[in-house]
PDB file of C-alpha atoms in Angstrom:
ATOM      1  CA  PRO A  10      -5.546 -16.821   1.527  1.00 79.00           C
ATOM      2  CA  GLN A  11      -6.644 -13.167   2.097  1.00 90.00           C
ATOM      3  CA  LEU A  12      -9.592 -13.489   0.752  1.00 89.00           C
ATOM      4  CA  GLU A  13     -10.402 -16.865   2.468  1.00 90.00           C
ATOM      5  CA  GLY A  14      -8.704 -16.474   5.379  1.00 94.00           C
ATOM      6  CA  LEU A  15      -9.888 -13.380   6.938  1.00 95.00           C
ATOM      7  CA  SER A  16     -12.673 -12.804   8.901  1.00 95.00           C
ATOM      8  CA  LYS A  17     -15.969 -12.698   7.100  1.00 95.00           C
ATOM      9  CA  GLU A  18     -17.720 -12.300  10.137  1.00 95.00           C
ATOM     10  CA  LYS A  19     -15.718  -8.702  10.934  1.00 96.00           C
ATOM     11  CA  PHE A  20     -15.172  -7.476   7.822  1.00 97.00           C
ATOM     12  CA  THR A  21     -17.268  -7.080   4.475  1.00 97.00           C
ATOM     13  CA  LEU A  22     -14.217  -8.670   2.087  1.00 97.00           C
ATOM     14  CA  ILE A  23     -13.612  -7.635  -1.474  1.00 97.00           C
ATOM     15  CA  GLY A  24     -10.909  -8.176  -4.035  1.00 97.00           C
ATOM     16  CA  TRP A  25     -10.675  -6.899  -7.739  1.00 96.00           C
ATOM     17  CA  ASP A  26      -8.768  -7.200 -10.065  1.00 97.00           C
ATOM     18  CA  PRO A  27      -7.166  -3.457 -12.533  1.00 98.00           C
ATOM     19  CA  PRO A  28      -8.360  -3.272 -15.967  1.00 98.00           C
ATOM     20  CA  GLY A  29      -5.908  -5.750 -17.768  1.00 98.00           C
ATOM     21  CA  TYR A  30      -5.075  -8.111 -15.538  1.00 98.00           C
ATOM     22  CA  GLY A  31      -6.666 -11.207 -14.469  1.00 97.00           C
ATOM     23  CA  SER A  32     -10.969 -11.315 -14.885  1.00 96.00           C
ATOM     24  CA  SER A  33     -10.795  -7.295 -15.415  1.00 98.00           C
ATOM     25  CA  ARG A  34      -9.457  -8.813 -19.444  1.00 97.00           C
ATOM     26  CA  PRO A  35     -10.125  -6.973 -22.188  1.00 96.00           C
ATOM     27  CA  PRO A  36      -8.787  -3.746 -22.137  1.00 96.00           C
ATOM     28  CA  GLU A  37      -5.556  -5.377 -22.683  1.00 96.00           C
ATOM     29  CA  ARG A  38      -3.662  -3.437 -19.973  1.00 98.00           C
ATOM     30  CA  ASP A  39      -2.140  -0.382 -20.336  1.00 98.00           C
ATOM     31  CA  PHE A  40       0.877   0.939 -18.275  1.00 98.00           C
ATOM     32  CA  THR A  41       0.363   4.594 -18.315  1.00 96.00           C
ATOM     33  CA  ASP A  42       0.215   6.228 -15.439  1.00 97.00           C
ATOM     34  CA  PHE A  43      -1.316   2.535 -14.425  1.00 98.00           C
ATOM     35  CA  PHE A  44      -0.274   3.385 -10.851  1.00 98.00           C
ATOM     36  CA  ALA A  45      -2.929   7.036 -10.153  1.00 98.00           C
ATOM     37  CA  ARG A  46      -5.472   4.755 -13.041  1.00 98.00           C
ATOM     38  CA  ASP A  47      -6.247   1.944 -10.868  1.00 98.00           C
ATOM     39  CA  ALA A  48      -6.235   4.085  -7.231  1.00 98.00           C
ATOM     40  CA  GLU A  49      -8.650   5.756  -9.631  1.00 98.00           C
ATOM     41  CA  CYS A  50     -10.684   2.888 -10.921  1.00 98.00           C
ATOM     42  CA  ALA A  51     -10.974   1.782  -8.000  1.00 98.00           C
ATOM     43  CA  LYS A  52     -12.033   4.443  -5.657  1.00 98.00           C
ATOM     44  CA  SER A  53     -14.764   4.301  -8.489  1.00 98.00           C
ATOM     45  CA  LEU A  54     -16.135   0.423  -8.232  1.00 98.00           C
ATOM     46  CA  MET A  55     -15.406   1.182  -4.369  1.00 98.00           C
ATOM     47  CA  GLU A  56     -18.449   4.157  -4.368  1.00 98.00           C
ATOM     48  CA  GLU A  57     -20.261   1.736  -7.267  1.00 98.00           C
ATOM     49  CA  LEU A  58     -20.515  -0.722  -4.171  1.00 98.00           C
ATOM     50  CA  GLY A  59     -21.411   1.652  -1.699  1.00 98.00           C
ATOM     51  CA  PHE A  60     -19.057   1.863   0.320  1.00 98.00           C
ATOM     52  CA  HIS A  61     -17.349   5.985   0.203  1.00 98.00           C
ATOM     53  CA  ARG A  62     -15.121   5.053   3.330  1.00 98.00           C
ATOM     54  CA  PHE A  63     -13.178   1.823   3.558  1.00 98.00           C
ATOM     55  CA  SER A  64      -9.676  -0.161   4.243  1.00 98.00           C
ATOM     56  CA  ALA A  65      -7.096  -1.376   1.816  1.00 98.00           C
ATOM     57  CA  VAL A  66      -4.802  -4.309   1.555  1.00 98.00           C
ATOM     58  CA  GLY A  67      -2.366  -4.583  -0.869  1.00 98.00           C
ATOM     59  CA  TRP A  68       0.443  -6.387  -2.419  1.00 98.00           C
ATOM     60  CA  SER A  69       3.107  -5.844  -4.524  1.00 98.00           C
ATOM     61  CA  ASP A  70       2.092  -3.167  -7.424  1.00 98.00           C
ATOM     62  CA  GLY A  71      -1.133  -3.080  -5.208  1.00 98.00           C
ATOM     63  CA  GLY A  72       0.926  -1.824  -2.656  1.00 98.00           C
ATOM     64  CA  ILE A  73       1.881   0.694  -4.153  1.00 98.00           C
ATOM     65  CA  THR A  74      -2.085   1.433  -5.533  1.00 98.00           C
ATOM     66  CA  GLY A  75      -2.975   1.949  -2.092  1.00 98.00           C
ATOM     67  CA  LEU A  76      -0.842   4.235  -1.173  1.00 98.00           C
ATOM     68  CA  VAL A  77      -1.536   6.092  -4.316  1.00 98.00           C
ATOM     69  CA  LEU A  78      -5.249   6.073  -3.530  1.00 98.00           C
ATOM     70  CA  ALA A  79      -4.770   6.374   0.092  1.00 98.00           C
ATOM     71  CA  GLY A  80      -2.091   9.691  -0.571  1.00 98.00           C
ATOM     72  CA  ARG A  81      -5.026  10.676  -2.643  1.00 98.00           C
ATOM     73  CA  PHE A  82      -8.262  10.469  -1.360  1.00 98.00           C
ATOM     74  CA  PRO A  83      -7.642  10.081   2.340  1.00 98.00           C
ATOM     75  CA  SER A  84     -11.297  11.237   2.835  1.00 98.00           C
ATOM     76  CA  ALA A  85     -11.302   7.787   1.273  1.00 98.00           C
ATOM     77  CA  VAL A  86      -9.106   5.451   3.129  1.00 98.00           C
ATOM     78  CA  ASN A  87      -9.668   4.669   7.255  1.00 98.00           C
ATOM     79  CA  LYS A  88      -7.055   2.283   6.807  1.00 98.00           C
ATOM     80  CA  LEU A  89      -4.379   0.618   5.032  1.00 99.00           C
ATOM     81  CA  VAL A  90      -1.626  -2.488   4.428  1.00 98.00           C
ATOM     82  CA  ILE A  91       0.767  -2.879   1.854  1.00 98.00           C
ATOM     83  CA  PHE A  92       3.336  -5.432   1.539  1.00 98.00           C
ATOM     84  CA  GLY A  93       6.801  -5.949  -1.035  1.00 98.00           C
ATOM     85  CA  SER A  94       5.515  -2.294  -2.294  1.00 98.00           C
ATOM     86  CA  ASN A  95       7.701   1.126  -2.756  1.00 98.00           C
ATOM     87  CA  ALA A  96       7.616   4.783  -3.749  1.00 98.00           C
ATOM     88  CA  TYR A  97      10.668   4.679  -5.842  1.00 98.00           C
ATOM     89  CA  ILE A  98      12.217   2.156  -7.609  1.00 98.00           C
ATOM     90  CA  SER A  99      16.181   2.008  -6.746  1.00 97.00           C
ATOM     91  CA  LYS A 100      19.173   0.889  -9.071  1.00 96.00           C
ATOM     92  CA  GLN A 101      18.834  -2.656  -7.008  1.00 95.00           C
ATOM     93  CA  ASP A 102      14.745  -3.236  -7.772  1.00 96.00           C
ATOM     94  CA  ILE A 103      16.135  -2.519 -11.000  1.00 96.00           C
ATOM     95  CA  GLU A 104      18.359  -4.996 -11.050  1.00 96.00           C
ATOM     96  CA  MET A 105      16.207  -7.111  -9.556  1.00 95.00           C
ATOM     97  CA  ILE A 106      14.315  -7.087 -12.090  1.00 96.00           C
ATOM     98  CA  ASP A 107      16.096  -7.816 -14.494  1.00 96.00           C
ATOM     99  CA  LYS A 108      17.820 -10.780 -13.166  1.00 96.00           C
ATOM    100  CA  VAL A 109      13.838 -12.176 -13.499  1.00 96.00           C
ATOM    101  CA  SER A 110      12.496 -10.563 -16.677  1.00 97.00           C
ATOM    102  CA  ASP A 111      12.918 -13.398 -18.773  1.00 97.00           C
ATOM    103  CA  VAL A 112       9.876 -15.807 -18.148  1.00 97.00           C
ATOM    104  CA  SER A 113      11.545 -18.960 -20.188  1.00 96.00           C
ATOM    105  CA  GLN A 114      14.288 -18.805 -17.230  1.00 96.00           C
ATOM    106  CA  TRP A 115      11.275 -19.107 -14.735  1.00 96.00           C
ATOM    107  CA  SER A 116      10.915 -22.784 -12.865  1.00 96.00           C
ATOM    108  CA  ASP A 117       7.983 -24.669 -14.097  1.00 96.00           C
ATOM    109  CA  ARG A 118       6.002 -23.569 -10.098  1.00 94.00           C
ATOM    110  CA  MET A 119       6.731 -19.936 -11.511  1.00 94.00           C
ATOM    111  CA  LYS A 120       5.460 -20.237 -14.399  1.00 96.00           C
ATOM    112  CA  LYS A 121       2.537 -22.182 -14.076  1.00 97.00           C
ATOM    113  CA  PRO A 122      -0.370 -20.591 -12.675  1.00 96.00           C
ATOM    114  CA  MET A 123       0.428 -17.232 -15.344  1.00 97.00           C
ATOM    115  CA  PHE A 124      -0.081 -19.333 -18.363  1.00 98.00           C
ATOM    116  CA  GLU A 125      -3.123 -20.794 -16.657  1.00 97.00           C
ATOM    117  CA  MET A 126      -4.627 -16.983 -16.378  1.00 97.00           C
ATOM    118  CA  TYR A 127      -2.942 -15.297 -19.505  1.00 98.00           C
ATOM    119  CA  GLY A 128      -2.340 -17.918 -22.016  1.00 97.00           C
ATOM    120  CA  ASP A 129       1.268 -17.421 -24.575  1.00 97.00           C
ATOM    121  CA  HIS A 130      -0.097 -13.926 -24.085  1.00 97.00           C
ATOM    122  CA  PHE A 131       2.142 -13.934 -20.528  1.00 98.00           C
ATOM    123  CA  PRO A 132       4.808 -13.442 -21.388  1.00 98.00           C
ATOM    124  CA  SER A 133       4.570  -9.832 -23.184  1.00 98.00           C
ATOM    125  CA  LEU A 134       2.399  -9.207 -20.920  1.00 98.00           C
ATOM    126  CA  TRP A 135       5.584  -9.255 -18.094  1.00 98.00           C
ATOM    127  CA  THR A 136       7.777  -7.320 -20.414  1.00 98.00           C
ATOM    128  CA  ALA A 137       6.045  -4.815 -20.459  1.00 98.00           C
ATOM    129  CA  TRP A 138       5.652  -4.900 -16.753  1.00 98.00           C
ATOM    130  CA  CYS A 139       9.749  -4.857 -16.345  1.00 98.00           C
ATOM    131  CA  ASN A 140       9.551  -2.112 -19.329  1.00 98.00           C
ATOM    132  CA  ALA A 141       6.994   0.198 -18.005  1.00 98.00           C
ATOM    133  CA  TYR A 142       9.917  -0.256 -14.449  1.00 98.00           C
ATOM    134  CA  ARG A 143      12.265   0.889 -16.612  1.00 98.00           C
ATOM    135  CA  ASP A 144      10.658   3.642 -18.034  1.00 98.00           C
ATOM    136  CA  ILE A 145       9.872   5.486 -14.117  1.00 98.00           C
ATOM    137  CA  TYR A 146      13.184   4.550 -13.516  1.00 98.00           C
ATOM    138  CA  ASN A 147      14.792   5.883 -16.504  1.00 98.00           C
ATOM    139  CA  TYR A 148      12.300   9.182 -17.151  1.00 98.00           C
ATOM    140  CA  ASN A 149      10.857   9.756 -13.621  1.00 98.00           C
ATOM    141  CA  ASN A 150      14.191   9.610 -11.243  1.00 98.00           C
ATOM    142  CA  GLY A 151      12.915   6.059 -10.203  1.00 98.00           C
ATOM    143  CA  ASP A 152      10.262   8.340  -8.378  1.00 98.00           C
ATOM    144  CA  ILE A 153       6.368   6.452  -8.352  1.00 98.00           C
ATOM    145  CA  CYS A 154       4.663   8.272  -5.297  1.00 98.00           C
ATOM    146  CA  CYS A 155       6.901   9.262  -3.697  1.00 98.00           C
ATOM    147  CA  SER A 156       4.427  13.263  -2.942  1.00 98.00           C
ATOM    148  CA  ASP A 157       1.378  10.879  -2.131  1.00 98.00           C
ATOM    149  CA  LEU A 158       3.337   9.232   0.930  1.00 98.00           C
ATOM    150  CA  PRO A 159       2.981  12.708   3.014  1.00 98.00           C
ATOM    151  CA  LYS A 160      -0.348  13.363   2.684  1.00 98.00           C
ATOM    152  CA  ILE A 161      -2.286   9.894   3.560  1.00 98.00           C
ATOM    153  CA  THR A 162      -3.294  10.034   6.686  1.00 98.00           C
ATOM    154  CA  ALA A 163      -5.171   6.571   7.295  1.00 98.00           C
ATOM    155  CA  ASN A 164      -3.219   4.703   9.297  1.00 98.00           C
ATOM    156  CA  THR A 165      -0.680   2.660   7.854  1.00 98.00           C
ATOM    157  CA  LEU A 166       0.842  -0.675   8.093  1.00 98.00           C
ATOM    158  CA  VAL A 167       3.964  -1.572   6.172  1.00 98.00           C
ATOM    159  CA  ILE A 168       4.996  -5.360   5.713  1.00 98.00           C
ATOM    160  CA  HIS A 169       8.075  -6.631   4.599  1.00 98.00           C
ATOM    161  CA  GLY A 170       9.527  -9.560   3.950  1.00 98.00           C
ATOM    162  CA  ASN A 171      13.560  -9.255   4.757  1.00 97.00           C
ATOM    163  CA  LYS A 172      14.077 -12.002   2.003  1.00 96.00           C
ATOM    164  CA  ASP A 173      12.286 -10.075  -0.695  1.00 96.00           C
ATOM    165  CA  VAL A 174      13.662 -10.431  -3.783  1.00 91.00           C
ATOM    166  CA  MET A 175      11.491  -8.145  -5.409  1.00 93.00           C
ATOM    167  CA  VAL A 176      11.397  -5.313  -3.578  1.00 95.00           C
ATOM    168  CA  ALA A 177      14.716  -4.054  -2.160  1.00 94.00           C
ATOM    169  CA  GLY A 178      14.694  -3.246   1.814  1.00 94.00           C
ATOM    170  CA  GLU A 179      15.346   0.237   2.259  1.00 97.00           C
ATOM    171  CA  HIS A 180      11.585   0.641   0.905  1.00 98.00           C
ATOM    172  CA  LEU A 181      10.562   0.285   4.081  1.00 98.00           C
ATOM    173  CA  ASP A 182      12.559   2.221   5.951  1.00 98.00           C
ATOM    174  CA  HIS A 183      11.381   4.584   3.397  1.00 98.00           C
ATOM    175  CA  LEU A 184       7.880   4.557   3.315  1.00 98.00           C
ATOM    176  CA  THR A 185       7.299   4.380   7.575  1.00 98.00           C
ATOM    177  CA  SER A 186      10.031   7.487   7.595  1.00 98.00           C
ATOM    178  CA  ASN A 187       7.872   9.665   5.157  1.00 98.00           C
ATOM    179  CA  ILE A 188       3.737   8.142   6.155  1.00 98.00           C
ATOM    180  CA  PRO A 189       2.697  10.365   9.343  1.00 98.00           C
ATOM    181  CA  GLY A 190       2.337   7.301  12.150  1.00 98.00           C
ATOM    182  CA  ALA A 191       3.358   4.599  10.591  1.00 98.00           C
ATOM    183  CA  VAL A 192       3.868   1.104  11.870  1.00 98.00           C
ATOM    184  CA  SER A 193       6.052  -1.792  10.508  1.00 98.00           C
ATOM    185  CA  HIS A 194       6.366  -5.786  10.906  1.00 98.00           C
ATOM    186  CA  VAL A 195       9.145  -7.945   9.781  1.00 98.00           C
ATOM    187  CA  PHE A 196       8.648 -10.984   8.945  1.00 98.00           C
ATOM    188  CA  PRO A 197      12.257 -12.056   8.744  1.00 98.00           C
ATOM    189  CA  ASP A 198      12.478 -15.479   6.845  1.00 98.00           C
ATOM    190  CA  GLY A 199       9.928 -14.169   4.490  1.00 98.00           C
ATOM    191  CA  LYS A 200      10.047 -13.569   0.274  1.00 96.00           C
ATOM    192  CA  HIS A 201       7.849 -11.499  -2.058  1.00 96.00           C
ATOM    193  CA  ASN A 202       5.020 -13.471  -0.864  1.00 95.00           C
ATOM    194  CA  LEU A 203       5.017 -13.860   2.848  1.00 97.00           C
ATOM    195  CA  HIS A 204       1.177 -14.300   3.015  1.00 97.00           C
ATOM    196  CA  PHE A 205       1.047 -17.214   1.201  1.00 94.00           C
ATOM    197  CA  LYS A 206       3.749 -18.811   3.942  1.00 95.00           C
ATOM    198  CA  TYR A 207       2.727 -17.277   6.669  1.00 97.00           C
ATOM    199  CA  GLN A 208      -0.820 -17.623   5.328  1.00 97.00           C
ATOM    200  CA  ALA A 209      -1.650 -17.978   9.198  1.00 96.00           C
ATOM    201  CA  GLU A 210       0.416 -15.200  10.627  1.00 97.00           C
ATOM    202  CA  PHE A 211      -0.133 -12.787   8.222  1.00 98.00           C
ATOM    203  CA  ASN A 212      -3.674 -12.657   8.745  1.00 97.00           C
ATOM    204  CA  ALA A 213      -3.403 -12.314  11.866  1.00 97.00           C
ATOM    205  CA  LEU A 214      -1.920  -9.728  12.120  1.00 98.00           C
ATOM    206  CA  VAL A 215      -3.897  -7.927   9.288  1.00 98.00           C
ATOM    207  CA  GLU A 216      -7.167  -8.382  11.340  1.00 98.00           C
ATOM    208  CA  ASP A 217      -5.932  -6.970  14.629  1.00 98.00           C
ATOM    209  CA  PHE A 218      -4.075  -3.721  12.629  1.00 98.00           C
ATOM    210  CA  LEU A 219      -7.911  -3.371  11.348  1.00 98.00           C
ATOM    211  CA  SER A 220      -9.561  -3.676  14.209  1.00 97.00           C
ATOM    212  CA  SER A 221      -8.312  -1.793  16.083  1.00 94.00           C
TER     213      SER A 221
END
């Protein structure tokens, strides 16, 4: 809804799948230090396309990649928009992940697009993702990229849905308190995929921020 809905007159829109996801297969997804590697890949891709400074919009893991990208390569990122994202993993986050870790318990509506993309490989991919988060929580004190936040110089918009069951509400305050000059916007009834349900409002919000 963003690649189709955001203005192509105002922006050059580039969407990408990190290695191991979507159309960027092979290779198989490697969850070793994956946020840092994804950030480096994203920067390299943009440079290869001729963009040495750009804005980034990221959802969930894509937003975390955006945080790492903007923190470690500040000269490359003009503005940053993230939603459904976090810089650390809390106990509540792990409890949420545990509740959705069994793909067989998902509704058909939730499973359908994933199995259409990944086929029978999806359950093992999802299990590997859940385990990667558990490893960060158990062996790295839950820290994903907290040290990168103060290094971000890009104007940053943090969007959060108050009914997001995947990302605890505490992360909104943490991000806006630790990213210099960050601003926030809350969708009171928004869930983790708020950009689908509130497409028009979300797109207008992002366009206004990126254009200002």
